[in-house]
Amino acid sequence: MKNIQNLVFKPIDVSILAIFRIFFGMFMVYQMIYYYQIDYTFQFIYGPEVLFPYQGLEFLEPFSLGILQAIHAGLLISAILITLGFLYRYVMIFFFFGFFYFSFVDKTLYNNHIYLIALIALVMIFMDADKKYSLRAKFSKKKLSNLVPAWQQYLLTFLISIVYFFGGITKMSDNWLESNLVSYTIDQAQSSILTNLFPKETLIVLIKYGGLVFDLSIAFLLLYRKTRKLGVLLVVIFSYTNNSILFDDIGIFPFFMICATILFFDSAKVGNYVDNIFSKKSEENTAEIAQQQSPKFKILTFICLAIFVIFQLVFPFRHFLFTSNPEWTGVAQRFSWRMKMQSRNVTQFNMSLVDRETSQRFNLDGTSFVTKNQFMHMPEDPYTFVHLAKYISKKLYIERGLVNPIIKAELMVEFNGMPAQYMLDPRIDLTKVDENKLKAHPWIPAFNGYEQ
């Protein structure tokens, strides 16, 4: 245990941490500008008639449009200041909470790279990433140490590594190996360059097993010094393939992951290289770090790090407690690095309402209550239709005095390229379904499987 603590608190050069702070800040500036371009605050938070909250985060509700716009402006300013390294700790705290709210106010907005950004923003609050290449370092009245505890770089390296590794573990399931998902992905690819180079069947095998091996091995290739350059090259090829050929909806993620490979390098060597380019001689000062790391501080830090790391290693496996197919049921699918593991093509969607008092039946247009983006992502989680049914029931009671109607839905989807089947039991009154994902979900029909 003592050896682990020595490794965690070993002083290392801050250069890579500082460079990563700049990368992170620049990507977040871009992301906030992109949010302006798509009018994110209105189109995705304030404008929708109904939002779909996460279990446990029901308290997150839309503010007024003016407050949302102020938060957005604050996020952009914070990202700029993070890049510059000015008021770093304060703006990082604001950025984390603001970004968390923007990202998790509605679960149809979920994206794995957004979750990664939120985790990085959280841990960077506690890091000294502004000790170098920052306005703080330039204008500080006292000389800042160029050293930080090793855990600060190692923790970021860990977060980048688990994205890949758990992505690989996920690919060992039938939803990747036995389904038509890869074939469907190739058919929907934004470029035909791969199909021009390889027969489709060969390409399916390359993507299916090549992707699995890449995800499982890339972190280790990057961690091992002799294979690090090969690892970086593979990350570049992998990211280019995903962004420019296969997918058109992954935003900054491929470029961010390429830049994040710097975390796997030796910080002192990178720092010396950068300093030589700018003719700046780096001088080490260990006084500040030694002063900060009292024994009690080290113990508390180590306990917090252990809890965080263990949680990140265990939490993605929680689906084993609740479901055999998290992609199909939507249970434990999020926050688990299950990236690009499903496709759903809705072939039929009808909602109906029955007045309990008169037994009259009416058709409902469920899509009229949600935005186009929400409906595109709702089939990824059957529980969103339960929430929608309850919202409609409440709305009809307020507007028309209709008490406790029966609301059912016929929803058929083609899952991972397989023949269409019901995703919801059409006989079930959705208003009576418990939204607690920890409970049984008999109203979600069993997936028919891939033996067809």
Coordinates of C-alpha atoms in Angstrom, one line a residue:
M1 CA 0.0 0.0 0.0
K2 CA 2.9 2.4 0.8
N3 CA 4.4 1.8 -2.6
I4 CA 1.1 2.7 -4.2
Q5 CA 0.9 5.9 -2.1
N6 CA 4.4 6.8 -3.1
L7 CA 3.6 6.3 -6.8
V8 CA 0.4 8.3 -6.5
F9 CA 2.0 11.3 -4.7
K10 CA 5.4 11.2 -6.5
P11 CA 6.2 14.7 -7.7
I12 CA 6.1 15.0 -11.5
D13 CA 6.4 17.9 -14.0
V14 CA 3.2 19.8 -14.5
S15 CA 3.8 20.5 -18.2
I16 CA 1.5 17.8 -19.7
L17 CA -1.3 18.7 -17.2
A18 CA -1.0 22.3 -18.3
I19 CA -1.0 21.5 -22.0
F20 CA -4.0 19.3 -21.5
R21 CA -5.8 22.1 -19.7
I22 CA -5.2 24.3 -22.8
F23 CA -6.5 21.5 -25.1
F24 CA -9.6 21.0 -22.9
G25 CA -10.3 24.7 -22.7
M26 CA -10.0 25.1 -26.5
F27 CA -12.3 22.2 -27.2
M28 CA -14.9 23.5 -24.7
V29 CA -14.7 27.0 -26.4
Y30 CA -15.5 25.3 -29.6
Q31 CA -18.3 23.3 -28.0
M32 CA -19.9 26.4 -26.5
I33 CA -19.8 28.2 -29.8
Y34 CA -21.4 25.2 -31.5
Y35 CA -24.1 25.3 -28.8
Y36 CA -24.8 28.9 -29.9
Q37 CA -25.0 27.8 -33.6
I38 CA -27.7 25.2 -32.9
D39 CA -29.4 27.5 -30.3
Y40 CA -28.9 24.8 -27.6
T41 CA -30.6 26.6 -24.7
F42 CA -33.9 27.0 -26.5
Q43 CA -33.9 24.0 -28.9
F44 CA -32.9 21.4 -26.3
I45 CA -33.7 22.8 -22.8
Y46 CA -36.2 25.6 -22.8
G47 CA -38.2 24.9 -26.0
P48 CA -39.3 21.2 -25.6
E49 CA -42.7 20.7 -24.1
V50 CA -41.5 17.9 -21.9
L51 CA -38.1 16.8 -20.7
F52 CA -37.0 13.3 -19.7
P53 CA -35.2 13.4 -16.4
Y54 CA -32.7 10.9 -15.1
Q55 CA -33.7 8.8 -12.2
G56 CA -32.3 10.7 -9.2
L57 CA -31.9 14.0 -11.1
E58 CA -35.6 14.9 -11.3
F59 CA -34.8 18.2 -9.5
L60 CA -33.0 19.4 -12.7
E61 CA -35.6 21.6 -14.4
P62 CA -35.4 24.3 -17.1
F63 CA -34.7 27.8 -15.9
S64 CA -36.1 30.8 -17.7
L65 CA -34.6 31.4 -21.1
G66 CA -32.7 34.4 -19.8
I67 CA -31.0 32.4 -17.0
L68 CA -30.2 29.6 -19.5
Q69 CA -28.5 32.1 -21.8
A70 CA -26.6 33.6 -19.0
I71 CA -25.3 30.1 -18.0
H72 CA -24.4 29.5 -21.6
A73 CA -22.4 32.8 -21.8
G74 CA -20.8 31.9 -18.5
L75 CA -19.7 28.5 -19.9
L76 CA -18.1 30.1 -22.9
I77 CA -16.3 32.7 -20.7
S78 CA -15.2 29.9 -18.3
A79 CA -13.8 27.8 -21.2
I80 CA -11.8 30.8 -22.4
L81 CA -10.4 31.4 -18.9
I82 CA -9.6 27.7 -18.5
T83 CA -7.6 27.9 -21.7
L84 CA -5.7 31.0 -20.5
G85 CA -5.3 29.7 -17.0
F86 CA -6.9 32.6 -15.2
L87 CA -9.0 32.2 -12.1
Y88 CA -8.7 28.6 -13.0
R89 CA -10.2 26.9 -10.0
Y90 CA -13.2 29.2 -9.8
V91 CA -14.1 28.9 -13.5
M92 CA -13.6 25.2 -13.5
I93 CA -16.1 24.8 -10.7
F94 CA -18.6 26.9 -12.6
F95 CA -17.9 25.1 -15.8
F96 CA -18.5 21.7 -14.2
F97 CA -21.8 22.6 -12.7
G98 CA -23.0 24.5 -15.7
F99 CA -22.0 21.8 -18.1
F100 CA -23.5 19.1 -15.9
Y101 CA -26.8 20.9 -15.9
F102 CA -26.8 21.5 -19.7
S103 CA -25.9 17.9 -20.4
F104 CA -28.0 16.0 -17.9
V105 CA -31.3 17.9 -17.7
D106 CA -32.8 15.6 -20.3
K107 CA -31.6 12.0 -20.9
T108 CA -32.3 12.2 -24.6
L109 CA -29.3 14.5 -24.7
Y110 CA -26.9 11.8 -23.4
N111 CA -23.7 11.2 -25.2
N112 CA -20.7 9.2 -24.0
H113 CA -18.2 12.0 -24.9
I114 CA -20.4 14.5 -23.0
Y115 CA -20.2 12.2 -20.0
L116 CA -16.4 12.0 -20.3
I117 CA -16.1 15.8 -20.5
A118 CA -18.2 16.1 -17.3
L119 CA -16.0 13.6 -15.5
I120 CA -12.8 15.4 -16.6
A121 CA -14.2 18.8 -15.6
L122 CA -15.0 17.4 -12.2
V123 CA -11.6 16.0 -11.5
M124 CA -9.8 19.0 -12.9
I125 CA -11.4 21.1 -10.2
F126 CA -8.9 19.5 -7.8
M127 CA -5.8 19.7 -10.1
D128 CA -3.1 22.4 -10.3
A129 CA -3.3 22.6 -14.1
D130 CA -2.7 26.4 -14.1
K131 CA 0.8 26.2 -12.6
K132 CA 2.4 26.5 -16.1
Y133 CA 1.5 28.0 -19.5
S134 CA -1.1 30.2 -17.8
L135 CA -1.8 33.8 -16.9
R136 CA -1.5 32.8 -13.3
A137 CA 2.0 31.5 -13.8
K138 CA 3.0 34.6 -15.8
F139 CA 1.7 37.2 -13.3
S140 CA 2.0 35.4 -10.0
K141 CA 3.9 37.4 -7.4
K142 CA 5.4 34.3 -6.0
K143 CA 7.2 31.6 -7.9
L144 CA 5.0 28.6 -8.6
S145 CA 6.3 25.0 -8.4
N146 CA 6.6 23.1 -11.7
L147 CA 5.7 19.9 -9.9
V148 CA 2.4 18.3 -9.0
P149 CA 1.4 15.0 -7.4
A150 CA 1.5 12.2 -10.0
W151 CA -2.1 11.3 -9.4
Q152 CA -3.2 14.5 -11.2
Q153 CA -1.9 13.2 -14.6
Y154 CA -2.5 9.6 -13.8
L155 CA -6.2 10.1 -13.0
L156 CA -6.8 11.8 -16.4
T157 CA -4.9 9.0 -18.1
F158 CA -7.2 6.5 -16.3
L159 CA -10.3 8.2 -17.5
I160 CA -9.2 8.2 -21.1
S161 CA -8.1 4.5 -20.8
I162 CA -11.5 3.2 -19.4
V163 CA -13.4 4.8 -22.3
Y164 CA -11.5 2.5 -24.7
F165 CA -11.3 -0.5 -22.4
F166 CA -14.9 -0.7 -21.4
G167 CA -15.8 0.0 -25.1
G168 CA -13.9 -3.2 -25.8
I169 CA -15.6 -5.2 -23.1
T170 CA -19.0 -4.1 -24.4
K171 CA -18.1 -5.3 -27.9
M172 CA -17.7 -8.8 -26.6
S173 CA -21.5 -9.0 -26.4
D174 CA -23.9 -10.5 -28.9
N175 CA -25.1 -6.9 -29.7
W176 CA -21.8 -6.4 -31.5
L177 CA -20.5 -9.9 -32.5
E178 CA -23.7 -11.6 -33.5
S179 CA -25.9 -8.7 -34.8
N180 CA -26.2 -6.9 -38.1
L181 CA -25.1 -3.7 -36.4
V182 CA -21.7 -3.4 -38.2
S183 CA -23.4 -4.2 -41.6
Y184 CA -26.0 -1.5 -40.8
T185 CA -23.3 1.0 -39.8
I186 CA -21.4 0.4 -43.1
D187 CA -24.6 0.9 -45.1
Q188 CA -25.2 4.2 -43.3
A189 CA -21.6 5.4 -43.5
Q190 CA -21.1 9.0 -44.7
S191 CA -18.3 7.9 -47.0
S192 CA -17.9 4.9 -49.3
I193 CA -14.1 4.9 -49.2
L194 CA -13.9 1.6 -47.1
T195 CA -16.5 -0.2 -49.3
N196 CA -14.4 0.8 -52.3
L197 CA -11.3 -0.8 -50.8
F198 CA -12.7 -4.0 -49.2
P199 CA -15.6 -6.4 -50.0
K200 CA -18.4 -5.8 -47.5
E201 CA -18.0 -9.1 -45.7
T202 CA -14.3 -8.6 -45.2
L203 CA -15.0 -5.1 -44.0
I204 CA -17.5 -6.4 -41.5
V205 CA -14.9 -8.7 -40.0
L206 CA -12.3 -6.0 -39.9
I207 CA -14.5 -3.5 -38.1
K208 CA -16.1 -6.1 -35.8
Y209 CA -13.0 -7.7 -34.5
G210 CA -10.5 -4.9 -35.3
G211 CA -12.6 -2.5 -33.2
L212 CA -12.8 -5.0 -30.4
V213 CA -9.0 -5.6 -30.3
F214 CA -8.3 -1.9 -30.7
D215 CA -10.5 -0.9 -27.7
L216 CA -9.1 -3.6 -25.4
S217 CA -5.5 -3.0 -26.2
I218 CA -5.0 0.6 -27.1
A219 CA -4.6 1.9 -23.5
F220 CA -1.9 -0.7 -22.8
L221 CA -0.1 0.3 -26.1
L222 CA -0.2 3.9 -25.0
L223 CA 1.0 3.2 -21.5
Y224 CA 4.0 1.1 -22.6
R225 CA 6.8 3.4 -23.7
K226 CA 8.1 1.1 -26.6
T227 CA 4.6 0.9 -28.2
R228 CA 3.4 4.4 -27.4
K229 CA 4.1 5.9 -30.8
L230 CA 2.3 3.0 -32.5
G231 CA -0.6 3.5 -30.1
V232 CA -0.9 7.2 -31.1
L233 CA -0.8 6.3 -34.8
L234 CA -3.6 3.8 -34.2
V235 CA -5.7 6.3 -32.3
V236 CA -5.3 8.8 -35.2
I237 CA -6.4 6.1 -37.7
F238 CA -9.2 4.9 -35.6
S239 CA -10.5 8.4 -34.9
Y240 CA -10.2 9.5 -38.5
T241 CA -12.2 6.4 -39.6
N242 CA -14.9 7.1 -37.1
N243 CA -15.2 10.8 -37.8
S244 CA -14.7 11.0 -41.5
I245 CA -16.0 7.7 -42.8
L246 CA -18.4 5.9 -40.5
F247 CA -20.2 8.4 -38.4
D248 CA -21.3 12.0 -38.7
D249 CA -22.6 12.5 -35.1
I250 CA -19.6 12.3 -32.8
G251 CA -18.6 15.9 -32.9
I252 CA -15.3 16.8 -31.2
F253 CA -14.8 13.4 -29.6
P254 CA -12.3 11.9 -32.1
F255 CA -10.1 15.0 -32.1
F256 CA -10.3 15.3 -28.3
M257 CA -9.2 11.7 -27.9
I258 CA -6.2 12.3 -30.3
C259 CA -5.1 15.3 -28.2
A260 CA -5.6 13.3 -25.0
T261 CA -2.9 10.9 -25.9
I262 CA -0.4 13.4 -24.6
L263 CA -1.4 12.3 -21.1
F264 CA 0.4 9.0 -21.7
F265 CA 3.8 10.7 -22.3
D266 CA 6.5 11.7 -19.9
S267 CA 5.7 15.1 -18.6
A268 CA 9.2 16.3 -18.0
K269 CA 10.4 15.4 -21.5
V270 CA 7.4 17.0 -23.1
G271 CA 7.8 20.1 -20.9
N272 CA 11.5 20.5 -21.9
Y273 CA 10.6 20.1 -25.6
V274 CA 7.9 22.8 -25.4
D275 CA 10.1 25.1 -23.3
N276 CA 13.0 24.7 -25.8
I277 CA 10.7 25.7 -28.7
F278 CA 9.7 28.9 -26.9
S279 CA 13.3 29.4 -25.5
K280 CA 12.0 29.1 -21.9
K281 CA 14.1 27.4 -19.4
S282 CA 12.1 25.5 -16.8
E283 CA 13.2 25.7 -13.2
E284 CA 11.9 23.3 -10.6
N285 CA 10.7 24.5 -7.2
T286 CA 9.5 21.8 -4.8
A287 CA 8.7 24.0 -1.8
E288 CA 5.0 24.6 -2.6
I289 CA 4.1 21.0 -3.3
A290 CA 5.9 19.8 -0.2
Q291 CA 4.0 22.3 1.8
Q292 CA 0.6 21.3 0.4
Q293 CA 1.0 17.5 1.0
S294 CA 0.6 17.0 4.8
P295 CA 0.1 13.4 5.9
K296 CA -3.6 14.0 6.6
F297 CA -4.1 15.6 3.2
K298 CA -2.4 12.7 1.5
I299 CA -4.6 10.1 3.3
L300 CA -7.8 12.0 2.5
T301 CA -6.7 12.4 -1.1
F302 CA -5.8 8.8 -1.4
I303 CA -9.2 7.6 0.0
C304 CA -11.1 9.9 -2.4
L305 CA -9.1 8.7 -5.4
A306 CA -9.6 5.1 -4.4
I307 CA -13.4 5.6 -4.1
F308 CA -13.5 7.4 -7.4
V309 CA -11.4 4.8 -9.3
I310 CA -13.2 1.8 -7.8
F311 CA -16.6 3.4 -8.7
Q312 CA -15.6 4.0 -12.3
L313 CA -14.4 0.4 -12.6
V314 CA -17.5 -1.2 -11.0
F315 CA -20.4 1.0 -12.1
P316 CA -20.3 0.1 -15.8
F317 CA -21.0 -3.6 -14.8
R318 CA -24.2 -2.8 -12.9
H319 CA -26.3 -4.0 -15.7
F320 CA -25.6 -7.6 -14.6
L321 CA -27.9 -7.0 -11.6
F322 CA -30.8 -5.8 -13.6
T323 CA -30.8 -6.9 -17.3
S324 CA -29.2 -9.3 -19.7
N325 CA -29.4 -6.8 -22.6
P326 CA -28.9 -3.1 -21.5
E327 CA -29.1 -1.9 -25.1
W328 CA -32.5 -3.4 -25.6
T329 CA -34.0 -2.5 -22.2
G330 CA -32.3 0.8 -21.7
V331 CA -31.4 -0.3 -18.2
A332 CA -27.8 0.6 -17.1
Q333 CA -27.0 1.5 -20.7
R334 CA -25.8 5.1 -19.9
F335 CA -22.6 6.0 -18.0
S336 CA -21.1 2.7 -19.0
W337 CA -19.1 3.5 -22.1
R338 CA -21.4 1.4 -24.3
M339 CA -20.6 3.3 -27.5
K340 CA -22.3 2.8 -30.8
M341 CA -23.7 -0.5 -29.6
Q342 CA -27.2 -0.2 -31.0
S343 CA -29.3 1.0 -33.9
R344 CA -33.1 1.3 -33.9
N345 CA -35.3 2.0 -36.8
V346 CA -38.9 2.7 -35.7
T347 CA -41.3 0.9 -38.1
Q348 CA -44.5 1.6 -36.2
F349 CA -45.5 4.0 -33.5
N350 CA -49.1 4.5 -32.4
M351 CA -50.4 5.7 -29.1
S352 CA -54.0 5.4 -27.9
L353 CA -56.1 6.7 -25.0
V354 CA -59.1 5.2 -23.3
D355 CA -61.4 7.2 -21.1
R356 CA -62.0 5.0 -18.0
E357 CA -65.4 6.5 -17.4
T358 CA -66.9 6.3 -20.9
S359 CA -64.6 3.6 -22.4
Q360 CA -64.2 5.8 -25.4
R361 CA -60.9 5.2 -27.4
F362 CA -58.9 8.0 -29.0
N363 CA -55.7 8.0 -31.1
L364 CA -52.8 10.1 -29.8
D365 CA -50.0 11.6 -31.8
G366 CA -47.2 11.0 -29.4
T367 CA -44.6 12.8 -31.6
S368 CA -46.5 16.1 -31.3
F369 CA -45.4 16.3 -27.6
V370 CA -41.7 16.0 -28.3
T371 CA -39.0 17.5 -30.5
K372 CA -37.5 15.7 -33.5
N373 CA -34.2 15.1 -31.6
Q374 CA -36.1 13.7 -28.5
F375 CA -38.1 11.3 -30.6
M376 CA -34.9 10.2 -32.4
H377 CA -33.3 9.2 -29.1
M378 CA -36.4 8.0 -27.2
P379 CA -36.3 4.5 -28.7
E380 CA -32.9 4.0 -27.0
D381 CA -34.7 4.0 -23.7
P382 CA -38.2 2.4 -23.4
Y383 CA -38.7 4.3 -20.1
T384 CA -39.0 7.6 -22.0
F385 CA -42.3 6.4 -23.4
V386 CA -43.6 5.7 -19.9
H387 CA -42.6 9.2 -18.9
L388 CA -44.3 10.6 -22.0
A389 CA -47.5 8.7 -21.2
K390 CA -47.6 10.1 -17.7
Y391 CA -47.0 13.6 -19.0
I392 CA -49.8 13.3 -21.4
S393 CA -52.1 12.0 -18.7
K394 CA -51.3 14.9 -16.4
K395 CA -51.7 17.4 -19.3
L396 CA -55.1 16.1 -20.2
Y397 CA -56.3 16.3 -16.6
I398 CA -55.2 19.9 -16.3
E399 CA -56.6 21.0 -19.7
R400 CA -59.7 18.8 -20.1
G401 CA -60.3 17.3 -16.7
L402 CA -59.8 13.8 -18.0
V403 CA -59.1 11.6 -14.9
N404 CA -56.6 8.8 -15.0
P405 CA -56.9 7.7 -18.7
I406 CA -55.5 4.4 -20.0
I407 CA -52.6 5.1 -22.4
K408 CA -51.0 2.4 -24.5
A409 CA -48.4 2.4 -27.2
E410 CA -47.6 0.2 -30.2
L411 CA -43.9 0.6 -30.9
M412 CA -42.1 -1.7 -33.2
V413 CA -38.4 -1.2 -34.0
E414 CA -35.7 -2.9 -36.1
F415 CA -33.0 -3.4 -33.5
N416 CA -29.4 -3.7 -34.8
G417 CA -30.7 -4.6 -38.3
M418 CA -32.9 -7.5 -37.1
P419 CA -36.6 -7.9 -38.1
A420 CA -39.0 -5.5 -36.4
Q421 CA -40.5 -6.5 -33.0
Y422 CA -42.4 -4.8 -30.2
M423 CA -40.3 -2.7 -27.9
L424 CA -43.2 -2.1 -25.6
D425 CA -46.0 -4.5 -24.6
P426 CA -49.0 -3.0 -26.5
R427 CA -51.4 -4.3 -23.8
I428 CA -49.9 -2.4 -20.9
D429 CA -51.2 0.9 -19.5
L430 CA -48.0 3.0 -19.5
T431 CA -49.3 5.4 -16.9
K432 CA -49.2 2.6 -14.4
V433 CA -45.6 1.5 -15.1
D434 CA -43.0 2.3 -12.5
E435 CA -40.2 4.4 -13.9
N436 CA -37.7 3.0 -11.3
K437 CA -35.2 1.1 -13.4
L438 CA -34.1 -0.9 -10.4
K439 CA -37.3 -2.8 -10.5
A440 CA -38.4 -5.6 -12.9
H441 CA -39.6 -4.5 -16.4
P442 CA -42.0 -7.2 -17.7
W443 CA -43.7 -4.5 -19.9
I444 CA -40.6 -4.6 -22.1
P445 CA -40.9 -7.7 -24.3
A446 CA -37.8 -10.0 -24.4
F447 CA -35.6 -9.4 -27.4
N448 CA -36.1 -12.1 -30.0
G449 CA -32.4 -12.5 -30.4
Y450 CA -30.1 -13.0 -33.4
E451 CA -30.9 -16.5 -34.4
Q452 CA -33.3 -15.6 -37.2

